[in-house]
One Martini backbone bead per residue (centre of mass of N, CA, C, O) as a GRO file, in nm:
protein
  333
    1UNK     BB    1  -2.628   1.310  -9.623
    2UNK     BB    2  -2.739   1.228  -9.323
    3UNK     BB    3  -2.537   1.205  -9.044
    4UNK     BB    4  -2.753   1.069  -8.845
    5UNK     BB    5  -2.795   0.822  -9.094
    6UNK     BB    6  -2.520   0.694  -9.144
    7UNK     BB    7  -2.425   0.402  -9.325
    8UNK     BB    8  -2.121   0.190  -9.281
    9UNK     BB    9  -2.279  -0.073  -9.352
   10UNK     BB   10  -2.329  -0.331  -9.531
   11UNK     BB   11  -2.561  -0.546  -9.649
   12UNK     BB   12  -2.398  -0.806  -9.596
   13UNK     BB   13  -2.338  -0.742  -9.297
   14UNK     BB   14  -2.628  -0.723  -9.205
   15UNK     BB   15  -2.710  -1.012  -9.282
   16UNK     BB   16  -2.500  -1.158  -9.111
   17UNK     BB   17  -2.589  -1.040  -8.838
   18UNK     BB   18  -2.882  -1.135  -8.845
   19UNK     BB   19  -2.817  -1.436  -8.861
   20UNK     BB   20  -2.647  -1.464  -8.601
   21UNK     BB   21  -2.854  -1.340  -8.398
   22UNK     BB   22  -3.082  -1.548  -8.456
   23UNK     BB   23  -2.923  -1.794  -8.352
   24UNK     BB   24  -2.894  -1.700  -8.064
   25UNK     BB   25  -3.197  -1.663  -8.003
   26UNK     BB   26  -3.289  -1.956  -8.062
   27UNK     BB   27  -3.119  -2.090  -7.838
   28UNK     BB   28  -3.217  -1.923  -7.598
   29UNK     BB   29  -3.527  -2.008  -7.626
   30UNK     BB   30  -3.480  -2.318  -7.545
   31UNK     BB   31  -3.413  -2.231  -7.219
   32UNK     BB   32  -3.556  -1.937  -7.216
   33UNK     BB   33  -3.829  -1.780  -7.076
   34UNK     BB   34  -3.833  -1.498  -7.192
   35UNK     BB   35  -3.636  -1.248  -7.094
   36UNK     BB   36  -3.569  -1.010  -7.303
   37UNK     BB   37  -3.391  -0.810  -7.147
   38UNK     BB   38  -3.169  -1.014  -7.081
   39UNK     BB   39  -3.094  -1.093  -7.367
   40UNK     BB   40  -3.020  -0.811  -7.467
   41UNK     BB   41  -2.801  -0.756  -7.253
   42UNK     BB   42  -2.615  -0.995  -7.316
   43UNK     BB   43  -2.566  -0.930  -7.617
   44UNK     BB   44  -2.461  -0.645  -7.578
   45UNK     BB   45  -2.216  -0.718  -7.401
   46UNK     BB   46  -2.086  -0.905  -7.607
   47UNK     BB   47  -2.056  -0.697  -7.843
   48UNK     BB   48  -1.881  -0.495  -7.644
   49UNK     BB   49  -1.693  -0.656  -7.440
   50UNK     BB   50  -1.850  -0.686  -7.172
   51UNK     BB   51  -2.005  -0.663  -6.853
   52UNK     BB   52  -2.246  -0.821  -6.618
   53UNK     BB   53  -2.501  -0.727  -6.385
   54UNK     BB   54  -2.716  -0.937  -6.185
   55UNK     BB   55  -3.040  -0.878  -6.039
   56UNK     BB   56  -3.185  -1.130  -5.819
   57UNK     BB   57  -3.360  -1.371  -5.732
   58UNK     BB   58  -3.384  -1.682  -5.697
   59UNK     BB   59  -3.477  -1.879  -5.986
   60UNK     BB   60  -3.425  -1.689  -6.282
   61UNK     BB   61  -3.208  -1.819  -6.495
   62UNK     BB   62  -2.904  -1.727  -6.486
   63UNK     BB   63  -2.742  -1.985  -6.538
   64UNK     BB   64  -2.890  -2.069  -6.794
   65UNK     BB   65  -2.823  -1.815  -6.957
   66UNK     BB   66  -2.514  -1.846  -6.950
   67UNK     BB   67  -2.495  -2.129  -7.077
   68UNK     BB   68  -2.649  -2.059  -7.339
   69UNK     BB   69  -2.463  -1.839  -7.443
   70UNK     BB   70  -2.214  -2.018  -7.469
   71UNK     BB   71  -2.347  -2.222  -7.668
   72UNK     BB   72  -2.424  -2.002  -7.893
   73UNK     BB   73  -2.081  -1.930  -7.917
   74UNK     BB   74  -1.884  -2.175  -7.865
   75UNK     BB   75  -1.820  -2.154  -7.558
   76UNK     BB   76  -1.681  -2.141  -7.262
   77UNK     BB   77  -1.778  -2.259  -6.920
   78UNK     BB   78  -1.789  -2.099  -6.591
   79UNK     BB   79  -1.855  -2.157  -6.241
   80UNK     BB   80  -1.867  -1.929  -5.955
   81UNK     BB   81  -1.896  -1.975  -5.613
   82UNK     BB   82  -1.947  -1.746  -5.379
   83UNK     BB   83  -1.748  -1.706  -5.081
   84UNK     BB   84  -1.586  -1.597  -4.801
   85UNK     BB   85  -1.338  -1.827  -4.860
   86UNK     BB   86  -1.266  -1.715  -5.124
   87UNK     BB   87  -0.989  -1.708  -5.329
   88UNK     BB   88  -0.803  -1.575  -5.576
   89UNK     BB   89  -0.676  -1.855  -5.666
   90UNK     BB   90  -0.960  -1.988  -5.726
   91UNK     BB   91  -0.983  -1.804  -5.991
   92UNK     BB   92  -0.701  -1.761  -6.137
   93UNK     BB   93  -0.476  -1.940  -5.993
   94UNK     BB   94  -0.188  -2.176  -5.968
   95UNK     BB   95   0.089  -2.322  -5.809
   96UNK     BB   96   0.225  -2.657  -5.833
   97UNK     BB   97   0.408  -2.889  -5.658
   98UNK     BB   98   0.628  -3.137  -5.786
   99UNK     BB   99   0.792  -3.392  -5.629
  100UNK     BB  100   0.892  -3.564  -5.870
  101UNK     BB  101   1.029  -3.306  -6.038
  102UNK     BB  102   1.073  -3.026  -5.875
  103UNK     BB  103   0.827  -2.862  -6.001
  104UNK     BB  104   0.626  -2.619  -6.132
  105UNK     BB  105   0.276  -2.596  -6.193
  106UNK     BB  106   0.013  -2.464  -6.384
  107UNK     BB  107  -0.318  -2.367  -6.269
  108UNK     BB  108  -0.591  -2.271  -6.405
  109UNK     BB  109  -0.859  -2.091  -6.359
  110UNK     BB  110  -1.208  -2.035  -6.414
  111UNK     BB  111  -1.159  -1.754  -6.565
  112UNK     BB  112  -1.069  -1.940  -6.812
  113UNK     BB  113  -1.319  -1.817  -7.009
  114UNK     BB  114  -1.566  -1.691  -7.204
  115UNK     BB  115  -1.784  -1.769  -6.976
  116UNK     BB  116  -1.848  -1.614  -6.653
  117UNK     BB  117  -1.996  -1.717  -6.350
  118UNK     BB  118  -2.057  -1.493  -6.072
  119UNK     BB  119  -2.192  -1.608  -5.795
  120UNK     BB  120  -2.251  -1.401  -5.561
  121UNK     BB  121  -2.031  -1.161  -5.532
  122UNK     BB  122  -2.116  -1.046  -5.235
  123UNK     BB  123  -1.979  -1.312  -5.082
  124UNK     BB  124  -1.714  -1.206  -5.137
  125UNK     BB  125  -1.434  -1.074  -5.081
  126UNK     BB  126  -1.262  -0.793  -5.151
  127UNK     BB  127  -1.009  -0.939  -5.260
  128UNK     BB  128  -1.160  -1.120  -5.466
  129UNK     BB  129  -1.305  -0.899  -5.622
  130UNK     BB  130  -1.045  -0.757  -5.719
  131UNK     BB  131  -0.929  -0.995  -5.882
  132UNK     BB  132  -1.166  -1.016  -6.081
  133UNK     BB  133  -1.170  -0.717  -6.181
  134UNK     BB  134  -0.884  -0.728  -6.297
  135UNK     BB  135  -0.941  -0.943  -6.509
  136UNK     BB  136  -1.161  -0.781  -6.655
  137UNK     BB  137  -0.977  -0.535  -6.733
  138UNK     BB  138  -0.701  -0.685  -6.841
  139UNK     BB  139  -0.737  -0.979  -6.960
  140UNK     BB  140  -0.555  -1.109  -6.724
  141UNK     BB  141  -0.310  -1.320  -6.566
  142UNK     BB  142  -0.095  -1.370  -6.271
  143UNK     BB  143   0.139  -1.650  -6.241
  144UNK     BB  144   0.440  -1.655  -6.119
  145UNK     BB  145   0.509  -1.401  -6.329
  146UNK     BB  146   0.298  -1.500  -6.540
  147UNK     BB  147   0.124  -1.427  -6.830
  148UNK     BB  148  -0.236  -1.487  -6.887
  149UNK     BB  149  -0.447  -1.484  -7.124
  150UNK     BB  150  -0.760  -1.438  -7.203
  151UNK     BB  151  -1.008  -1.523  -7.368
  152UNK     BB  152  -1.168  -1.482  -7.697
  153UNK     BB  153  -1.411  -1.405  -7.568
  154UNK     BB  154  -1.481  -1.207  -7.259
  155UNK     BB  155  -1.728  -1.285  -6.997
  156UNK     BB  156  -1.905  -1.144  -6.720
  157UNK     BB  157  -2.143  -1.289  -6.484
  158UNK     BB  158  -2.283  -1.117  -6.227
  159UNK     BB  159  -2.435  -1.190  -5.912
  160UNK     BB  160  -2.713  -1.064  -5.700
  161UNK     BB  161  -2.882  -1.055  -5.386
  162UNK     BB  162  -3.118  -0.819  -5.257
  163UNK     BB  163  -3.246  -0.987  -4.986
  164UNK     BB  164  -2.946  -1.085  -4.886
  165UNK     BB  165  -2.710  -0.934  -4.654
  166UNK     BB  166  -2.596  -1.149  -4.489
  167UNK     BB  167  -2.258  -1.199  -4.534
  168UNK     BB  168  -2.181  -0.945  -4.710
  169UNK     BB  169  -2.005  -0.766  -4.985
  170UNK     BB  170  -2.024  -0.470  -5.097
  171UNK     BB  171  -2.000  -0.309  -5.380
  172UNK     BB  172  -1.827  -0.072  -5.486
  173UNK     BB  173  -1.872   0.187  -5.697
  174UNK     BB  174  -1.603   0.154  -5.858
  175UNK     BB  175  -1.667  -0.150  -5.929
  176UNK     BB  176  -1.949  -0.123  -6.051
  177UNK     BB  177  -1.847   0.056  -6.299
  178UNK     BB  178  -1.716  -0.192  -6.462
  179UNK     BB  179  -1.993  -0.243  -6.553
  180UNK     BB  180  -2.173  -0.202  -6.831
  181UNK     BB  181  -2.419  -0.371  -6.699
  182UNK     BB  182  -2.742  -0.355  -6.525
  183UNK     BB  183  -2.966  -0.619  -6.447
  184UNK     BB  184  -3.312  -0.655  -6.369
  185UNK     BB  185  -3.481  -0.943  -6.259
  186UNK     BB  186  -3.791  -1.073  -6.300
  187UNK     BB  187  -4.075  -1.217  -6.301
  188UNK     BB  188  -4.271  -1.412  -6.455
  189UNK     BB  189  -4.533  -1.475  -6.613
  190UNK     BB  190  -4.789  -1.683  -6.615
  191UNK     BB  191  -4.742  -1.801  -6.902
  192UNK     BB  192  -4.437  -1.850  -6.864
  193UNK     BB  193  -4.460  -2.046  -6.622
  194UNK     BB  194  -4.624  -2.258  -6.770
  195UNK     BB  195  -4.409  -2.311  -6.987
  196UNK     BB  196  -4.200  -2.419  -6.791
  197UNK     BB  197  -4.365  -2.664  -6.690
  198UNK     BB  198  -4.403  -2.796  -6.971
  199UNK     BB  199  -4.101  -2.837  -7.027
  200UNK     BB  200  -4.044  -3.016  -6.785
  201UNK     BB  201  -4.255  -3.240  -6.838
  202UNK     BB  202  -4.157  -3.301  -7.149
  203UNK     BB  203  -3.822  -3.243  -7.162
  204UNK     BB  204  -3.730  -2.982  -7.323
  205UNK     BB  205  -3.527  -2.846  -7.116
  206UNK     BB  206  -3.316  -3.116  -7.150
  207UNK     BB  207  -3.282  -3.109  -7.432
  208UNK     BB  208  -3.113  -3.088  -7.695
  209UNK     BB  209  -2.967  -2.855  -7.874
  210UNK     BB  210  -3.069  -2.680  -8.149
  211UNK     BB  211  -2.868  -2.582  -8.381
  212UNK     BB  212  -2.632  -2.340  -8.492
  213UNK     BB  213  -2.377  -2.207  -8.366
  214UNK     BB  214  -2.174  -1.966  -8.324
  215UNK     BB  215  -1.869  -1.848  -8.363
  216UNK     BB  216  -1.599  -1.682  -8.241
  217UNK     BB  217  -1.545  -1.537  -8.510
  218UNK     BB  218  -1.835  -1.419  -8.538
  219UNK     BB  219  -1.824  -1.254  -8.280
  220UNK     BB  220  -1.585  -1.077  -8.366
  221UNK     BB  221  -1.737  -0.957  -8.610
  222UNK     BB  222  -1.963  -0.823  -8.444
  223UNK     BB  223  -1.776  -0.639  -8.278
  224UNK     BB  224  -1.672  -0.482  -8.527
  225UNK     BB  225  -1.950  -0.370  -8.612
  226UNK     BB  226  -1.999  -0.197  -8.366
  227UNK     BB  227  -1.761  -0.004  -8.428
  228UNK     BB  228  -1.907   0.081  -8.717
  229UNK     BB  229  -2.118   0.227  -8.584
  230UNK     BB  230  -2.274   0.522  -8.623
  231UNK     BB  231  -2.189   0.842  -8.458
  232UNK     BB  232  -2.301   1.135  -8.419
  233UNK     BB  233  -2.248   1.440  -8.292
  234UNK     BB  234  -2.529   1.485  -8.155
  235UNK     BB  235  -2.522   1.217  -7.997
  236UNK     BB  236  -2.269   1.269  -7.833
  237UNK     BB  237  -2.377   1.525  -7.697
  238UNK     BB  238  -2.620   1.390  -7.566
  239UNK     BB  239  -2.460   1.199  -7.385
  240UNK     BB  240  -2.295   1.415  -7.234
  241UNK     BB  241  -2.537   1.575  -7.123
  242UNK     BB  242  -2.655   1.346  -6.955
  243UNK     BB  243  -2.410   1.296  -6.772
  244UNK     BB  244  -2.385   1.589  -6.669
  245UNK     BB  245  -2.666   1.591  -6.528
  246UNK     BB  246  -2.588   1.375  -6.309
  247UNK     BB  247  -2.371   1.617  -6.208
  248UNK     BB  248  -2.548   1.889  -6.201
  249UNK     BB  249  -2.550   1.975  -6.501
  250UNK     BB  250  -2.569   2.089  -6.801
  251UNK     BB  251  -2.802   2.260  -6.997
  252UNK     BB  252  -3.046   2.128  -6.791
  253UNK     BB  253  -3.081   2.136  -6.488
  254UNK     BB  254  -3.212   1.962  -6.223
  255UNK     BB  255  -3.425   2.036  -5.993
  256UNK     BB  256  -3.314   1.892  -5.690
  257UNK     BB  257  -3.098   1.664  -5.754
  258UNK     BB  258  -2.894   1.706  -5.510
  259UNK     BB  259  -3.086   1.553  -5.300
  260UNK     BB  260  -3.037   1.255  -5.463
  261UNK     BB  261  -2.735   1.316  -5.566
  262UNK     BB  262  -2.397   1.247  -5.497
  263UNK     BB  263  -2.309   1.074  -5.763
  264UNK     BB  264  -2.229   1.063  -6.078
  265UNK     BB  265  -2.140   0.990  -6.380
  266UNK     BB  266  -1.887   0.886  -6.562
  267UNK     BB  267  -1.714   0.856  -6.855
  268UNK     BB  268  -1.785   0.556  -6.860
  269UNK     BB  269  -2.087   0.616  -6.908
  270UNK     BB  270  -2.059   0.739  -7.189
  271UNK     BB  271  -1.934   0.495  -7.324
  272UNK     BB  272  -2.157   0.289  -7.255
  273UNK     BB  273  -2.395   0.436  -7.392
  274UNK     BB  274  -2.276   0.426  -7.678
  275UNK     BB  275  -2.210   0.121  -7.706
  276UNK     BB  276  -2.495   0.006  -7.650
  277UNK     BB  277  -2.632   0.165  -7.876
  278UNK     BB  278  -2.476   0.024  -8.101
  279UNK     BB  279  -2.579  -0.262  -8.037
  280UNK     BB  280  -2.880  -0.198  -8.073
  281UNK     BB  281  -2.865  -0.113  -8.367
  282UNK     BB  282  -2.760  -0.382  -8.479
  283UNK     BB  283  -3.006  -0.552  -8.373
  284UNK     BB  284  -3.200  -0.356  -8.563
  285UNK     BB  285  -3.036  -0.319  -8.851
  286UNK     BB  286  -2.828  -0.082  -8.792
  287UNK     BB  287  -2.551   0.169  -8.873
  288UNK     BB  288  -2.699   0.365  -8.659
  289UNK     BB  289  -2.763   0.605  -8.417
  290UNK     BB  290  -3.028   0.677  -8.203
  291UNK     BB  291  -3.197   0.818  -7.946
  292UNK     BB  292  -3.352   0.551  -7.878
  293UNK     BB  293  -3.105   0.380  -7.812
  294UNK     BB  294  -3.027   0.544  -7.564
  295UNK     BB  295  -3.300   0.519  -7.409
  296UNK     BB  296  -3.325   0.201  -7.393
  297UNK     BB  297  -3.034   0.184  -7.209
  298UNK     BB  298  -3.042   0.364  -6.948
  299UNK     BB  299  -3.082   0.170  -6.706
  300UNK     BB  300  -2.858  -0.044  -6.757
  301UNK     BB  301  -2.618   0.178  -6.755
  302UNK     BB  302  -2.706   0.384  -6.488
  303UNK     BB  303  -2.811   0.243  -6.217
  304UNK     BB  304  -2.486   0.188  -6.111
  305UNK     BB  305  -2.367   0.512  -6.144
  306UNK     BB  306  -2.560   0.621  -5.919
  307UNK     BB  307  -2.539   0.806  -5.620
  308UNK     BB  308  -2.725   0.820  -5.348
  309UNK     BB  309  -2.870   0.967  -5.107
  310UNK     BB  310  -3.006   0.942  -4.799
  311UNK     BB  311  -3.274   1.070  -4.879
  312UNK     BB  312  -3.337   0.884  -5.118
  313UNK     BB  313  -3.332   0.622  -4.954
  314UNK     BB  314  -3.552   0.704  -4.746
  315UNK     BB  315  -3.765   0.766  -4.997
  316UNK     BB  316  -3.734   0.550  -5.224
  317UNK     BB  317  -3.554   0.651  -5.464
  318UNK     BB  318  -3.490   0.564  -5.769
  319UNK     BB  319  -3.261   0.550  -6.022
  320UNK     BB  320  -3.463   0.535  -6.254
  321UNK     BB  321  -3.610   0.806  -6.188
  322UNK     BB  322  -3.358   0.979  -6.223
  323UNK     BB  323  -3.299   0.907  -6.515
  324UNK     BB  324  -3.571   1.005  -6.629
  325UNK     BB  325  -3.531   1.303  -6.545
  326UNK     BB  326  -3.283   1.351  -6.720
  327UNK     BB  327  -3.413   1.277  -6.999
  328UNK     BB  328  -3.643   1.493  -6.977
  329UNK     BB  329  -3.441   1.749  -6.972
  330UNK     BB  330  -3.297   1.657  -7.224
  331UNK     BB  331  -3.265   1.729  -7.538
  332UNK     BB  332  -3.359   1.594  -7.835
  333UNK     BB  333  -3.200   1.562  -8.151
   0.00000   0.00000   0.00000
């Protein structure tokens, strides 16, 4: 058997995954019109157990998408509106002194949910951003010396508005790298916007969601299946060569790339590229990763992991075009 296409997942597991993923898609479609790339990115991040950063102007259904995803997987949902005066305890939780009993009681913060929407993360202070990102990484919070594990699955959807910079705290590159995926959401098409108006007018947008959501146990089973998706040695080398090329190395360095790239992707980028490719393969009904799976997720995985030079910023050279140049240079296995 060709090791590049070895399927280690049984037919029954494939059918179960297909059924569960179609249920998630059906519920998502009841609330969000279009936005296929956003849906794919959200489901991929969920399957990988990672977090997602969403960039878009206001009013493009980011909150609706987060709420719908939580409903589709029978999970709890909390929304945190970031402001400059938001404190870490407002997110993580705190201890409250009860004068009647003379004892402290712990009140868990809104981060203790399966799906957490961190709206306009760049409006919160650096200290608050660090507290949230620590919870994302460690998947636990510490309140009064006691460790409280976060629920499983746990997923953060952070949003930021690219057009309003006043009064914001830009996420440092090291913290941006913690997000598995960064998705840029654009405006809907004319037909999709008409569909939104028709849903609002008819009341379908606020009608109760129909269909049976998947359970948290079924989500955990899907995440285990992602781990079982086969990645051949040539694919792993392909991923590593791609990431090395963003660091101005690799088997075929891109001429002049150093003028546009100040810092390339870290090994966390290699891991993310492989993991999201595994999730894409499972969503396509396969138990093995192909080069196309890696190519399909290249922008979502790498656009926030490459730091551009001042020349690139001045010339308005996008990170997506840099990523495309890297993929064009590295031979496909």
